[in-house]
Amino acid sequence: MSMFDSAAFKITQQGLDASWYQQKVISNNIANVETPDYKAKTVSFGLVLDNAIHAKISGGDRLSVRLAETYETNTNQILNGNNVDIEKESNAMLDAQYQYSTMIDYLNSQYQMIRTAIGK
């Protein structure tokens, strides 16, 4: 079994895709901060990722990350019906970028081990 077939690699790959999608949704929220009646969306995948890991450990045979996209309903709205909180979105973007960067660092360390093993 190669590194690319490992559960950790597959989870990381799917996590990168999910993190990218989360950043896309946050960017869309920020872009619509002045759009009347726009409702901010959120993307969640951390809990689902934990469940996928536990399912694999428990004997599940397919490892996958599922995204949950929802609308923000419990947030304050301005007079035009928009509920985008720019501070919250900015913090969420920083968090998503940190998660993405962490997963990239993990993959880079795995590639470095391969380069070291083959002597390059």
Coordinates of C-alpha atoms in Angstrom, one line a residue:
M1 CA 0.0 0.0 0.0
S2 CA 1.4 3.4 -1.0
M3 CA 1.2 6.6 0.9
F4 CA -1.5 7.8 -1.6
D5 CA -3.8 4.8 -0.6
S6 CA -3.6 5.5 3.1
A7 CA -6.7 6.6 5.1
A8 CA -4.7 9.6 6.4
F9 CA -3.9 10.8 2.8
K10 CA -7.5 10.4 1.7
I11 CA -8.9 12.2 4.7
T12 CA -6.3 15.0 4.1
Q13 CA -7.2 15.2 0.5
Q14 CA -11.0 15.4 1.2
G15 CA -10.3 17.9 4.0
L16 CA -8.4 20.2 1.6
D17 CA -11.4 20.1 -0.8
A18 CA -13.8 20.8 2.1
S19 CA -11.6 23.7 3.4
W20 CA -11.4 25.2 -0.1
Y21 CA -15.2 25.0 -0.4
Q22 CA -15.6 26.6 3.0
Q23 CA -13.4 29.5 2.0
K24 CA -15.5 29.8 -1.2
V25 CA -18.7 30.1 0.8
I26 CA -17.2 32.6 3.2
S27 CA -15.9 34.7 0.3
N28 CA -19.4 34.7 -1.2
N29 CA -20.8 35.9 2.1
I30 CA -18.3 38.7 2.3
A31 CA -19.0 39.7 -1.3
N32 CA -22.7 39.9 -0.5
V33 CA -22.4 42.0 2.7
E34 CA -24.5 44.8 1.2
T35 CA -27.0 42.6 -0.8
P36 CA -30.5 43.1 0.5
D37 CA -32.1 40.0 2.0
Y38 CA -29.0 38.0 1.6
K39 CA -28.6 35.2 4.2
A40 CA -25.1 34.2 5.2
K41 CA -24.2 30.5 4.7
T42 CA -22.0 28.3 6.7
V43 CA -20.1 25.1 5.9
S44 CA -19.3 22.5 8.5
F45 CA -17.1 19.5 8.0
G46 CA -15.1 19.1 11.1
L47 CA -17.6 17.0 13.0
V48 CA -18.4 14.9 9.9
L49 CA -14.7 14.3 9.5
D50 CA -14.4 13.0 13.1
N51 CA -17.4 10.7 12.4
A52 CA -15.7 9.5 9.2
I53 CA -12.5 8.7 11.2
H54 CA -14.4 6.8 13.9
A55 CA -16.5 4.9 11.3
K56 CA -13.3 3.8 9.6
I57 CA -11.7 2.7 12.9
S58 CA -14.9 0.8 13.7
G59 CA -14.7 -1.2 10.5
G60 CA -16.4 1.0 7.9
D61 CA -15.0 0.4 4.5
R62 CA -15.5 3.8 2.8
L63 CA -13.9 6.9 4.2
S64 CA -15.5 10.2 3.0
V65 CA -16.0 13.7 4.2
R66 CA -19.5 15.2 3.8
L67 CA -20.1 18.9 3.8
A68 CA -23.1 20.5 5.6
E69 CA -24.1 23.9 4.2
T70 CA -26.7 25.8 6.1
Y71 CA -28.1 29.3 6.3
E72 CA -27.4 31.5 9.3
T73 CA -30.8 32.0 11.0
N74 CA -29.9 33.1 14.5
T75 CA -28.0 36.2 13.6
N76 CA -28.9 39.9 13.7
Q77 CA -30.1 41.4 10.5
I78 CA -29.7 44.9 9.4
L79 CA -32.6 46.9 8.0
N80 CA -32.3 45.5 4.5
G81 CA -32.7 41.9 5.8
N82 CA -29.0 41.0 5.3
N83 CA -27.4 39.1 8.2
V84 CA -23.7 38.9 7.1
D85 CA -21.4 39.7 10.1
I86 CA -18.2 40.8 8.4
E87 CA -16.1 40.3 11.6
K88 CA -17.4 36.8 12.0
E89 CA -16.8 36.0 8.3
S90 CA -13.3 37.4 8.5
N91 CA -12.5 35.2 11.6
A92 CA -14.0 32.2 9.9
M93 CA -11.9 32.8 6.8
L94 CA -8.7 33.0 8.9
D95 CA -9.7 29.7 10.6
A96 CA -10.4 28.0 7.3
Q97 CA -7.0 29.2 5.9
Y98 CA -5.2 27.9 9.0
Q99 CA -6.9 24.5 8.6
Y100 CA -6.0 24.4 4.9
S101 CA -2.4 25.4 5.6
T102 CA -2.1 22.7 8.3
M103 CA -3.2 20.0 5.9
I104 CA -0.8 21.3 3.3
D105 CA 2.0 21.2 5.8
Y106 CA 1.1 17.5 6.6
L107 CA 1.2 16.6 2.9
N108 CA 4.5 18.4 2.5
S109 CA 6.0 16.4 5.4
Q110 CA 4.8 13.2 3.8
Y111 CA 6.4 14.1 0.5
Q112 CA 9.6 15.1 2.3
M113 CA 9.8 11.6 3.9
I114 CA 9.5 10.0 0.4
R115 CA 12.2 12.3 -1.0
T116 CA 14.5 11.5 1.9
A117 CA 13.8 7.8 1.5
I118 CA 14.8 7.8 -2.2
G119 CA 17.9 10.0 -1.4
K120 CA 16.9 13.3 -3.1

